[in-house]
Short mmCIF file of C-alpha atoms in Angstrom, two decimals:
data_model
loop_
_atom_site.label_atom_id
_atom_site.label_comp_id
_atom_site.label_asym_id
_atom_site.label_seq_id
_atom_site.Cartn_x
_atom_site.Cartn_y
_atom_site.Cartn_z
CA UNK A 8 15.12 15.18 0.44
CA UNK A 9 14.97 14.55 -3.54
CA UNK A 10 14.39 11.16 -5.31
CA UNK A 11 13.24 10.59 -8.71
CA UNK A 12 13.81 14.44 -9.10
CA UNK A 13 10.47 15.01 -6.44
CA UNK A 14 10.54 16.96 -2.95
CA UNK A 15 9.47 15.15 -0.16
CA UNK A 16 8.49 17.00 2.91
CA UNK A 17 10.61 15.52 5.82
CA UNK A 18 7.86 16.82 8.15
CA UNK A 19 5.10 15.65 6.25
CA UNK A 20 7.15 11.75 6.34
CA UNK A 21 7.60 12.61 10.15
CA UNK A 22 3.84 13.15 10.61
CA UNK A 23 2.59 10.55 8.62
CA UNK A 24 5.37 8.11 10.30
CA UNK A 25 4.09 9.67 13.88
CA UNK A 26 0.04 8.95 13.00
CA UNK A 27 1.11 5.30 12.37
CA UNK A 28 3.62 4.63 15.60
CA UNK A 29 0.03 5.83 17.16
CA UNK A 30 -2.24 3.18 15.84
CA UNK A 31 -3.81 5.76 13.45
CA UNK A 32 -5.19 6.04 9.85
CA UNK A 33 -3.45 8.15 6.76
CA UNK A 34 -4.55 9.57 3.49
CA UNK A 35 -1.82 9.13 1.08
CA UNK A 36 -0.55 8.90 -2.51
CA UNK A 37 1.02 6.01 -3.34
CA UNK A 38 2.95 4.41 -6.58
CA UNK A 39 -0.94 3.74 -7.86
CA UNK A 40 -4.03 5.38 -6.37
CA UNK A 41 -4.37 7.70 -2.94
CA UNK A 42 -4.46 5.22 -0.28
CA UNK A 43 -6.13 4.75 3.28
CA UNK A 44 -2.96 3.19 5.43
CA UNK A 45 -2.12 2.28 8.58
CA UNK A 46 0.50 -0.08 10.14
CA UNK A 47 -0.31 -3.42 8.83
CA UNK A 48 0.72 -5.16 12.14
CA UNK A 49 -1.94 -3.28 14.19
CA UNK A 50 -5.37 -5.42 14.67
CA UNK A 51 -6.93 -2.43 15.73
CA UNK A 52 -5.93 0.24 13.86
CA UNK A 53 -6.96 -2.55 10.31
CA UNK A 54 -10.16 -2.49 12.42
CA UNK A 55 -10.32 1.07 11.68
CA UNK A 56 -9.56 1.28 8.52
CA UNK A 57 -12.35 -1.66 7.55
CA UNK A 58 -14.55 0.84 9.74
CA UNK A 59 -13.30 4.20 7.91
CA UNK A 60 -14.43 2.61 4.71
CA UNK A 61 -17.63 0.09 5.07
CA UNK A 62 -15.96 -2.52 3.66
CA UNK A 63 -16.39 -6.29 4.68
CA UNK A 64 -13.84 -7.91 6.30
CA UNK A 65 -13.83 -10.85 4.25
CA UNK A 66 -12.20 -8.81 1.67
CA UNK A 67 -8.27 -8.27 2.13
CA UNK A 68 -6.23 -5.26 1.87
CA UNK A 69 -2.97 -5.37 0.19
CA UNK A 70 0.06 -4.59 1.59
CA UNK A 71 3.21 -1.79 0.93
CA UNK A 72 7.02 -2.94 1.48
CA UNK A 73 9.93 -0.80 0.49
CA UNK A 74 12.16 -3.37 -0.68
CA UNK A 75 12.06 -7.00 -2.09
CA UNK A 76 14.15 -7.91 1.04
CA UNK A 77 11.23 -7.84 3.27
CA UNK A 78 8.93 -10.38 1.57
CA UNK A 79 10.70 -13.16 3.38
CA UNK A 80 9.53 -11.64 7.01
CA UNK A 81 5.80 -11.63 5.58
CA UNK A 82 5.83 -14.83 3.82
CA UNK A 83 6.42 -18.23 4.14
CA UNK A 84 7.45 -19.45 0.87
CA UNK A 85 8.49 -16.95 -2.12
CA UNK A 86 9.30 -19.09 -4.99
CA UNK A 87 11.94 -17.37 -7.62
CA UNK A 88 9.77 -15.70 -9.81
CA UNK A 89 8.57 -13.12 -7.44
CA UNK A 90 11.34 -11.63 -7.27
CA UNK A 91 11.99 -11.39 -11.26
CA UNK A 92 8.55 -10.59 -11.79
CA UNK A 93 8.97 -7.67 -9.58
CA UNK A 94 11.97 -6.42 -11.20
CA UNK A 95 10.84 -7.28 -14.49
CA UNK A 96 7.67 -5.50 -14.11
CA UNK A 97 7.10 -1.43 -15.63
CA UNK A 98 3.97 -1.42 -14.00
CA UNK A 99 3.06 -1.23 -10.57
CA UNK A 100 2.53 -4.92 -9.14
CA UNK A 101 0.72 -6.57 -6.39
CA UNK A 102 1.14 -10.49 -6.03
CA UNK A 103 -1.03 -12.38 -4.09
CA UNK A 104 1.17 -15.03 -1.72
CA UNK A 105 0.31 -17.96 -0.04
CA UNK A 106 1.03 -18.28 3.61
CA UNK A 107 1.22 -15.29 4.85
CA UNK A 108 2.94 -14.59 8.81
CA UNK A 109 3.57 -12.69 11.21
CA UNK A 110 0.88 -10.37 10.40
CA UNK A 111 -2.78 -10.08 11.84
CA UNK A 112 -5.79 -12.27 11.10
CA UNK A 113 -7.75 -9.19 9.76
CA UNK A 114 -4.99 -8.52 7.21
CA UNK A 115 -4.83 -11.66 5.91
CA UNK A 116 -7.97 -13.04 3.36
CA UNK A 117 -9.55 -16.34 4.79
CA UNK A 118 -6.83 -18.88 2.61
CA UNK A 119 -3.99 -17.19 4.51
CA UNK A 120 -2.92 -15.29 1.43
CA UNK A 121 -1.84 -11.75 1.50
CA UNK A 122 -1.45 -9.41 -1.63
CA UNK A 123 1.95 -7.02 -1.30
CA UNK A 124 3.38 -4.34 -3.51
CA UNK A 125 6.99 -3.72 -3.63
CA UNK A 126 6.18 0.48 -3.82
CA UNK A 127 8.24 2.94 -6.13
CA UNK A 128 7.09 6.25 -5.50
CA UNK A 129 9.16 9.17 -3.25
CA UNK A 130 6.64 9.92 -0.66
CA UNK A 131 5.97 6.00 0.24
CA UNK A 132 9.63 5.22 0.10
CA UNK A 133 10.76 7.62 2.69
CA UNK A 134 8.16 6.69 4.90
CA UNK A 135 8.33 3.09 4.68
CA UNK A 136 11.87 3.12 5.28
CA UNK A 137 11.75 4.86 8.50
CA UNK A 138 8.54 2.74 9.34
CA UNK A 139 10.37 -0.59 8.99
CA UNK A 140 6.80 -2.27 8.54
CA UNK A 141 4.09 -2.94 5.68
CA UNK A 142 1.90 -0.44 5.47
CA UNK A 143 -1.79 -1.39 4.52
CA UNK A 144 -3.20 0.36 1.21
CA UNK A 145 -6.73 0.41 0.58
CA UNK A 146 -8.37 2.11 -2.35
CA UNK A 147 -9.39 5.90 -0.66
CA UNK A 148 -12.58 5.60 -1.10
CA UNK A 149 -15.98 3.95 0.70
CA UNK A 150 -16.76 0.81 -0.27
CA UNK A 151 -18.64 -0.08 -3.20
CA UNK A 152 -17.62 3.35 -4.75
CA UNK A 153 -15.22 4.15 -7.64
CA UNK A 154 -11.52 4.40 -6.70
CA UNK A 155 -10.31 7.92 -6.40
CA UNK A 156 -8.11 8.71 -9.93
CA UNK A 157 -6.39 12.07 -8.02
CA UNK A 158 -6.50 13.57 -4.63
CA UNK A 159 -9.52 15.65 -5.41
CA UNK A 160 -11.38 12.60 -6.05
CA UNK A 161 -11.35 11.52 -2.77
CA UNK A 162 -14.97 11.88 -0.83
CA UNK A 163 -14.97 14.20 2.41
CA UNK A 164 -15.98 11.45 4.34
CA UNK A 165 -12.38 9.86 3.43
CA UNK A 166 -10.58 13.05 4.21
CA UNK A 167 -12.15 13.90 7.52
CA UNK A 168 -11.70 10.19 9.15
CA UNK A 169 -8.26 9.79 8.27
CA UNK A 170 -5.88 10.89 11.20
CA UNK A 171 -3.59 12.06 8.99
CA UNK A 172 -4.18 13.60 5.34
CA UNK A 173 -0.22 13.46 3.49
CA UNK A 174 0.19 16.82 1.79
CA UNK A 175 2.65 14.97 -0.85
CA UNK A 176 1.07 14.70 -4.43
CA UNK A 177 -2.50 16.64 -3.56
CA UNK A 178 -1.67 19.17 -6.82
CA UNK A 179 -0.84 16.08 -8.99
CA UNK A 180 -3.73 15.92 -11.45
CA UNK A 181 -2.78 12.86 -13.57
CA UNK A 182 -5.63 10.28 -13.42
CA UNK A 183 -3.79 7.19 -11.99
CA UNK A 184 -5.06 3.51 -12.36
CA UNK A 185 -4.72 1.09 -9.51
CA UNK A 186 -2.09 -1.86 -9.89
CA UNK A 187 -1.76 -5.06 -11.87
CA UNK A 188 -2.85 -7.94 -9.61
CA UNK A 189 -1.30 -12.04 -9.85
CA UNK A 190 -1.98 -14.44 -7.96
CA UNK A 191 1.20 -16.45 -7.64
CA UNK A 192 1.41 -20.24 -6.46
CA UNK A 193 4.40 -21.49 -4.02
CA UNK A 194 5.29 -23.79 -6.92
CA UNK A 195 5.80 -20.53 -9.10
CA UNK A 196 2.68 -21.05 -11.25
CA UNK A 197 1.00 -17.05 -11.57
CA UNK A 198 -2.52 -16.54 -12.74
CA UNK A 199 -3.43 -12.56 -13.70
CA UNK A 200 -6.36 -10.93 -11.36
CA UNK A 201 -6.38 -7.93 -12.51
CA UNK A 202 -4.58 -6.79 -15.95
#
């Protein structure tokens, strides 16, 4: 399979699709950093990743969605400018919605907000699409230490609890930031988190 001119291992998609379907953790590159995911509508297999990297639960994870189209099976109300500040947007962006559903307590922060990213990158496409669910995306690293800027950035610790390391992107060297962050009110009103 080619998009964006990139090979994508179907098997590698299949396994990393497989390790989720089973409650479990992956290691993968995403549109932004390497990532620690998991199926977002799992309790227990969040649990794990919260576990995986020492982090408090207090602090949410954001969310991956292939498509625009899903937002409205996530949240409650998504005023108009989501969606143009998603297509708008030549960086990767994660907004920050109110009233979240249909998702687990331990995904969502205290407020009931949830922070998604609409993903464009090969590897995270393909699998999300076959998924058919948000994918949780954490930062691969423990907590309290820098994010990871390539795949060989990534602690050992990281690598050997994840169920599932994706072989997709490992060579890529490029130093990668992680994504823009607004927080974006049901009346439309957007404040930046992160620039």
């Amino acid at each position: 399979m080619r998009q964006n001119n990139t090979y994508v291992d179907r098997d590698d998609v299949s396994k990393a699709l497989e390790t989720l379907q089973a409650g479990g953790i992956i290691l993968y590159p995403t549109d932004t950093i390497w990532g620690i995911g998991c199926d977002a509508t799992n309790p227990e297999a969040v649990e794990k990743v919260f576990a995986l990297k020492g982090r408090d639960q207090a602090k949410s994870m954001i969310l991956l969605l292939h498509n625009d189209n899903q937002l409205a099976g996530y949240v409650n109300d998504i005023p108009d400018v989501a969606y143009q500040l998603i297509e708008v947007t030549d960086r990767p962006l994660t907004i920050i919605y109110s009233l979240a559903k249909n998702l687990p307590a331990n995904v969502m922060a205290a407020d009931g907000t949830v922070g998604i990213r609409v993903v464009d990158h090969p590897f995270c496409q393909q699998l999300l699409q076959r998924f058919r669910k948000p994918i949780i995306s954490t930062s691969a690293n423990l907590s309290g230490q820098p994010s990871p800027r390539n795949f060989m950035d990534i602690s050992p610790e990281i690598t050997d609890g994840a169920d599932y390391v994706v072989q997709f992107g490992q060579q890529d060297t490029e130093e990668r930031e992680p994504s823009m962050i607004i927080k974006l009110d049901p009346s439309g009103k957007f404040e930046f988190i992160r620039k």
